[in-house]
C-alpha positions as MATLAB code, in Angstrom:
seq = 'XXXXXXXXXXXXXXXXXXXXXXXXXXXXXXXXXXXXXXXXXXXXXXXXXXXXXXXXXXXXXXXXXXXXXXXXXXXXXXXXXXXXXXXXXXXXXXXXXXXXXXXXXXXXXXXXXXXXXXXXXXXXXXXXXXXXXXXXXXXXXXXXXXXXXXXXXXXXXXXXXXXXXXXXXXXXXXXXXXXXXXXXXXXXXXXXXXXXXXXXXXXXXXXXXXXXXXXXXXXXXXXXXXXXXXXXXXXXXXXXXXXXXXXXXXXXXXXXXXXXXXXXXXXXXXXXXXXXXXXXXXXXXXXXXXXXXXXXXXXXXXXXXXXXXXXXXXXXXXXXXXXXXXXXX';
ca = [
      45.152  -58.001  -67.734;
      44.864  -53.949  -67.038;
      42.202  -51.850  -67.852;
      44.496  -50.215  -70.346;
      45.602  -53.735  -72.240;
      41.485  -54.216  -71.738;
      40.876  -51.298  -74.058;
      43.823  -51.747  -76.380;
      42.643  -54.889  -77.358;
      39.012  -54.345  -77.707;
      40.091  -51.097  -80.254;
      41.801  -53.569  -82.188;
      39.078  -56.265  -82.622;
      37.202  -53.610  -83.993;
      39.370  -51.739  -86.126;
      40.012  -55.139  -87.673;
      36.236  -55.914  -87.900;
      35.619  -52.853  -89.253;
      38.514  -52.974  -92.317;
      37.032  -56.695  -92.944;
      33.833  -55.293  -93.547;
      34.487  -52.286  -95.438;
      36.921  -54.725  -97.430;
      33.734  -56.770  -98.486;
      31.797  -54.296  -99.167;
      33.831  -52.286 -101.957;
      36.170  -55.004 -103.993;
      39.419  -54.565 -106.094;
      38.853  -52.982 -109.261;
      39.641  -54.658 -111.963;
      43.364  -53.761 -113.346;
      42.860  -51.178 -116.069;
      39.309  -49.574 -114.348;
      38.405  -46.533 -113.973;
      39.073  -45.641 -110.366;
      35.218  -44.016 -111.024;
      34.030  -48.151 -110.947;
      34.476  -47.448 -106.895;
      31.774  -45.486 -106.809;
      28.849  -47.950 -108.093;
      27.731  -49.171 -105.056;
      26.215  -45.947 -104.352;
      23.652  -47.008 -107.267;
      22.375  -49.845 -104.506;
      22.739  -47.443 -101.339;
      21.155  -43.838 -102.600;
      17.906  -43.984 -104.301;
      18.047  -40.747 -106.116;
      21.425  -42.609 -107.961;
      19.611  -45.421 -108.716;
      18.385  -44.773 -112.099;
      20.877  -43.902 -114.873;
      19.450  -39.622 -115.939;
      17.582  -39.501 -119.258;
      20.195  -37.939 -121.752;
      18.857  -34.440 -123.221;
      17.688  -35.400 -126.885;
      19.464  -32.487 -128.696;
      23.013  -33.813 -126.764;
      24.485  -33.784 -130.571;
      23.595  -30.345 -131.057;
      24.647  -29.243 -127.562;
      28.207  -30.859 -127.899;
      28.369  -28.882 -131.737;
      27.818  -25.902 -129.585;
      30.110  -26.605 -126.967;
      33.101  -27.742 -129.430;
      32.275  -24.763 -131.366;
      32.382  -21.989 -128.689;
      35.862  -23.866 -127.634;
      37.581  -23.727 -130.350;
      36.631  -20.193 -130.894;
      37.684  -18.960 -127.541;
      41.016  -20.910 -127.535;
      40.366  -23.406 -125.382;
      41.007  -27.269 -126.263;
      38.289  -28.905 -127.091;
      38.160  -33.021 -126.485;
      34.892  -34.856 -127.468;
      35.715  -37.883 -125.312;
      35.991  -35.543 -122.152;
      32.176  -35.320 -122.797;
      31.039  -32.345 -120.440;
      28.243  -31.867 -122.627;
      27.157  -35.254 -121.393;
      27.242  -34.157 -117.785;
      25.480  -30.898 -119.165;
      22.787  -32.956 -120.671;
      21.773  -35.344 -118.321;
      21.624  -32.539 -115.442;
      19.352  -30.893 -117.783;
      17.669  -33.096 -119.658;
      14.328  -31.762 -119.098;
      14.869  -28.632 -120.209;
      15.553  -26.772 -123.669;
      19.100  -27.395 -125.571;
      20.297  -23.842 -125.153;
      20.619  -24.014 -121.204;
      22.036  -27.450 -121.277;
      24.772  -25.843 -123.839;
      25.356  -22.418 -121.539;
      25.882  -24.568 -118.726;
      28.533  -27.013 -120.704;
      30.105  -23.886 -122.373;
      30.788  -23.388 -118.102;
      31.758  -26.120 -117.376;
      34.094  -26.425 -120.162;
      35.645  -23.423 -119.271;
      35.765  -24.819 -115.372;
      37.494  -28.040 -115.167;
      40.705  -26.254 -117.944;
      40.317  -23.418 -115.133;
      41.860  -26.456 -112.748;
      43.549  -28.050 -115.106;
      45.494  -24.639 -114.867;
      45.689  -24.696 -111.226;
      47.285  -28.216 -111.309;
      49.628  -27.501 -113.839;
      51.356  -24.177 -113.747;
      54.046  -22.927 -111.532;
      52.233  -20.107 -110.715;
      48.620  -21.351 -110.665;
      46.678  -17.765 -108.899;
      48.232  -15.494 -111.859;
      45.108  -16.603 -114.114;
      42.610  -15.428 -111.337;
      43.948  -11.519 -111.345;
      42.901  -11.928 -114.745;
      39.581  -13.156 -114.021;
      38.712  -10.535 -111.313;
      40.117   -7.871 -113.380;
      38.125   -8.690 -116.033;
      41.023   -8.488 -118.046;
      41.478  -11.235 -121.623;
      45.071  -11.870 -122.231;
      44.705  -15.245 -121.541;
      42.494  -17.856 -123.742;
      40.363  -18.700 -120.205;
      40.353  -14.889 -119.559;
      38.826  -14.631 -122.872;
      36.384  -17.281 -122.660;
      35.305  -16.215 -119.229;
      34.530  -12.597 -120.611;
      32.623  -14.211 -123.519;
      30.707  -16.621 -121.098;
      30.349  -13.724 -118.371;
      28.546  -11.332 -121.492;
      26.277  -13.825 -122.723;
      24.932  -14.821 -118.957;
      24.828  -12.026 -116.720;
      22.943  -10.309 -118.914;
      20.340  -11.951 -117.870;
      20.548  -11.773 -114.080;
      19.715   -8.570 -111.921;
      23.372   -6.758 -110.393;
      22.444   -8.315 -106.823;
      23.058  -12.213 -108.420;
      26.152  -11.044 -110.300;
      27.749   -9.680 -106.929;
      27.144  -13.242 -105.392;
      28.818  -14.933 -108.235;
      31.713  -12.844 -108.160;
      31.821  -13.380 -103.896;
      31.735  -17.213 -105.497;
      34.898  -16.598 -107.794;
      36.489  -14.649 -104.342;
      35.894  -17.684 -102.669;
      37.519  -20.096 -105.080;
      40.566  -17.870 -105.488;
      41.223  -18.304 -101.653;
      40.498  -21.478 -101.658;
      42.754  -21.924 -104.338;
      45.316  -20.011 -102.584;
      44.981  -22.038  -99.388;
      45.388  -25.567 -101.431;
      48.846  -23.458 -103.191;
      50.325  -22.601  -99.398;
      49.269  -25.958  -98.370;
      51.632  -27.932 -100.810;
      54.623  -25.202 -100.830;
      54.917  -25.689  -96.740;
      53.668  -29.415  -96.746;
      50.608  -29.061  -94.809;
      48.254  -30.894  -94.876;
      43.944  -30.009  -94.097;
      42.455  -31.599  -91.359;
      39.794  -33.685  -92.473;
      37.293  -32.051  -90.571;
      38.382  -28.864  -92.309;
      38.399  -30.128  -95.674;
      34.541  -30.178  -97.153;
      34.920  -26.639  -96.498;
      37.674  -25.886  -98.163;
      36.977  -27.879 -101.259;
      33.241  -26.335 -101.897;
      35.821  -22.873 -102.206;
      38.056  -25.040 -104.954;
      35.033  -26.687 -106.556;
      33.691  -23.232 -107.453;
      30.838  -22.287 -105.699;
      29.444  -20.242 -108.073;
      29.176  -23.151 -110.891;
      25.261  -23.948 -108.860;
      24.423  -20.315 -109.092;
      25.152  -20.557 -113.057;
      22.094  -23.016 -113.123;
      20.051  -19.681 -112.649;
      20.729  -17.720 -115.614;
      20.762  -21.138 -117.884;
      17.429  -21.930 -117.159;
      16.410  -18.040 -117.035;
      15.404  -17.953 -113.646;
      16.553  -15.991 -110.608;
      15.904  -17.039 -107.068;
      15.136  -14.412 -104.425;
      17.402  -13.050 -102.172;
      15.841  -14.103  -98.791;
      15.032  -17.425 -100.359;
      18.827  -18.069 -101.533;
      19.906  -16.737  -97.929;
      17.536  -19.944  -96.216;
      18.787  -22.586  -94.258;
      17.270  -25.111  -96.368;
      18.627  -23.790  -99.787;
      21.924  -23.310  -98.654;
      21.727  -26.738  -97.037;
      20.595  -27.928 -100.368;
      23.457  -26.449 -102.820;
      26.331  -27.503 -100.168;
      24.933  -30.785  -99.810;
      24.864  -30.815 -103.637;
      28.213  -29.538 -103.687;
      29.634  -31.904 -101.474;
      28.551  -34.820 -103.438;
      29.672  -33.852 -106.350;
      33.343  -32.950 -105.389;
      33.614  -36.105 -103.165;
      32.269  -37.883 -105.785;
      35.199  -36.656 -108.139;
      37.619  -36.829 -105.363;
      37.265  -40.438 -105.965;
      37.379  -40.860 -109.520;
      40.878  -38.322 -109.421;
      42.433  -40.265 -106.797;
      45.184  -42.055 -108.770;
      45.601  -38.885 -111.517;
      46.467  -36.727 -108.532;
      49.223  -38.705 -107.380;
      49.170  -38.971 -103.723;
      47.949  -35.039 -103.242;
      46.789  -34.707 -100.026;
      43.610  -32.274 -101.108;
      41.598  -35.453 -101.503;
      39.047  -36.920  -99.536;
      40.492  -40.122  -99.931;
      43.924  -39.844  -99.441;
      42.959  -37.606  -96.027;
      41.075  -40.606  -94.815;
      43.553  -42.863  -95.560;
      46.377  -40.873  -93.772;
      44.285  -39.548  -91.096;
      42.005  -42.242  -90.458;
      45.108  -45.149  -91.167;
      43.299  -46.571  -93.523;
      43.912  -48.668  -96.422;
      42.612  -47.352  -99.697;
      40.042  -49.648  -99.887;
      39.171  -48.797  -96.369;
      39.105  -44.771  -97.036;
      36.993  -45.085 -100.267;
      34.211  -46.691  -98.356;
      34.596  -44.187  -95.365;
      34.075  -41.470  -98.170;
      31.256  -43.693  -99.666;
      29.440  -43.770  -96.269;
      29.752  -39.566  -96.099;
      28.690  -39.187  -99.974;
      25.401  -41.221  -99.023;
      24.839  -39.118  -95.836;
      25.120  -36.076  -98.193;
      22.817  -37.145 -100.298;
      20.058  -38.032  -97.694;
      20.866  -33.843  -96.272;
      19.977  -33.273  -99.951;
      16.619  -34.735  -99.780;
      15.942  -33.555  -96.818;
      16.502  -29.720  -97.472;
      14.542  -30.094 -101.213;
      11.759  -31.421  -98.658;
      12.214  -28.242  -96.307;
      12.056  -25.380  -98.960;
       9.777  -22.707  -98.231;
       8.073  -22.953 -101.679;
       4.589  -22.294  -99.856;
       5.900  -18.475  -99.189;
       6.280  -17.595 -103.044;
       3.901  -17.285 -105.547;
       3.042  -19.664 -108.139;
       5.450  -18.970 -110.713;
       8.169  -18.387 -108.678;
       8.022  -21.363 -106.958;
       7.726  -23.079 -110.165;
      10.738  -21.577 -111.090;
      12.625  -22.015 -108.307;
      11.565  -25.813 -108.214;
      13.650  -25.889 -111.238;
      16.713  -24.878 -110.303;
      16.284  -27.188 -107.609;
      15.475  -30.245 -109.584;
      18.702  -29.113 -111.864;
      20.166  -29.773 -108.304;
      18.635  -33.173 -107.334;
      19.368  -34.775 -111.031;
      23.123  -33.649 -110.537;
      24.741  -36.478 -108.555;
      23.352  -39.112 -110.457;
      24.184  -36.779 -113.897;
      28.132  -36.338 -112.330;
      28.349  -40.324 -111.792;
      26.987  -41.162 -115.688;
      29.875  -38.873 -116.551;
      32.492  -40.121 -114.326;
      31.992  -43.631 -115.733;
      32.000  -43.115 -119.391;
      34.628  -39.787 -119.364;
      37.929  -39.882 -120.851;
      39.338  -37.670 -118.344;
      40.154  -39.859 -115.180;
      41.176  -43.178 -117.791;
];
């Protein structure tokens, strides 16, 4: 036998070996499931997911409010979507208004790609945006949302939200050339590219909710950057999961992009995805452990521990929802 035939078959054994085991370890789900069920055993692997979040107690109030500002902005408004839900578990421990502002976002975020998907010419609503123009109902409701919270926030944090909404809109606009010439990311490339679609500024919104802005230089660090894209890779791989069948085979996916790159089966590729999501979550820990909170003084570090903690409760808060939401049934 040649060294060649040698290798071939030893590459084999363990590609097999390793589909057997991944098969094991993540099951069928059961006809009819959520395709969010695939993402339990992270409950048993990541400790910070292993408690369900306590649910804000004002969450009736909060989804009055968020119906409410909806429906007066234009936008549809669908109780079983539940983003107030989300909302309220990420900030449970804080007051009803910033769990509302940041629902009233979110809201406004996941019809913003809703739009994307659907229309034939998904960037026209972003000329809007950065315009600042409100022709359309989620031109409207972002000026309404944009008047209310950056108010709050000193000129330097609204130029790094709109460098956020830059970065989404070329991200977007990547994802759009992507599927008109049939490329497809390479799955190194692709966490990149989908903390631009995710919206990068929806973890600097958790500032002006909770009336808080973090400094400059301490934004700019290695561990709070480290920190929100860890966060922000969780959460969008996370949901990459749960969309899998809705999006029908589209190749921005974490899932499908293992499976095609990876020649996996989709059992295979949801466990590969599994095994990066827990990784993530570790960085997480690890950067909310580096912070330099000894170099501010005590009530900014106190308030910066907030936003953090708004950070840290997220995963678990973005699983709760994917479970019991409506929107990938």
């Amino acid at each position: 036998m040649t060294t060649t035939t040698v290798f071939a078959s030893v590459r084999t054994t363990v590609r097999t070996a390793l589909r057997s085991a991944l098969t094991s370890v993540l099951p069928l789900p059961r006809r009819g499931a959520s395709a969010a069920m695939a993402l339990l055993p992270l409950i048993e692997r990541v400790p910070a997911m292993a408690a369900p979040c306590r649910m804000h107690p004002a969450v009736y109030a909060i989804e009055a409010a968020v119906l409410d500002w909806a429906r007066r902005t234009g936008l549809r408004a669908d109780p079983g979507i539940g983003y107030h839900r989300m909302a309220g578990r990420a900030f449970a421990e804080f007051d009803a208004a910033a769990a509302a502002l940041f629902a009233q976002w979110l809201t406004w975020l996941f019809h913003l790609d809703d739009e994307l998907d659907e229309r034939s010419g998904p960037l026209d609503v972003f000329h809007g945006l950065l315009k600042g123009t409100a022709r359309h109902p989620l031109e409207a409701a972002f000026a309404d949302l944009w008047r209310v919270t950056s108010a709050r926030m000193s000129d330097r944090w609204r130029a790094r939200f709109a460098v956020g909404l830059q970065r989404q809109y070329d991200a977007c606009r990547t994802e759009a050339d992507n599927r008109a010439t049939g490329r497809m990311p390479a799955l190194e490339d692709y966490p990149a590219l989908r903390r631009g679609t995710v919206g990068p500024y929806l973890y600097d919104l958790v500032e002006p909710c909770l009336r808080v802005e973090v400094p400059a230089w301490f934004h700019a660090s290695g561990p709070w950057q480290e920190l929100v894209n860890a966060c922000s890779d969780v959460t969008a791989w996370c949901n990459d999961v749960a969309s899998r069948p809705k999006e029908r085979g589209d190749a921005h996916n974490f899932v499908v992009l293992a499976m095609r790159q990876l020649d996996l089966g989709e059992r295979e590729a949801t466990a590969w995805v599994l095994d990066r999501i827990a990784e993530r979550c570790q960085d997480m820990r690890q950067a909310a452990l580096r912070l330099p909170l000894d170099d501010l003084d005590l009530k900014t570090a106190r308030d910066v521990s907030k936003v953090a903690c708004a950070y840290l409760a997220a995963p678990r808060a973005h699983l709760d929802w994917l479970l019991e939401s409506k929107r990938y049934a």
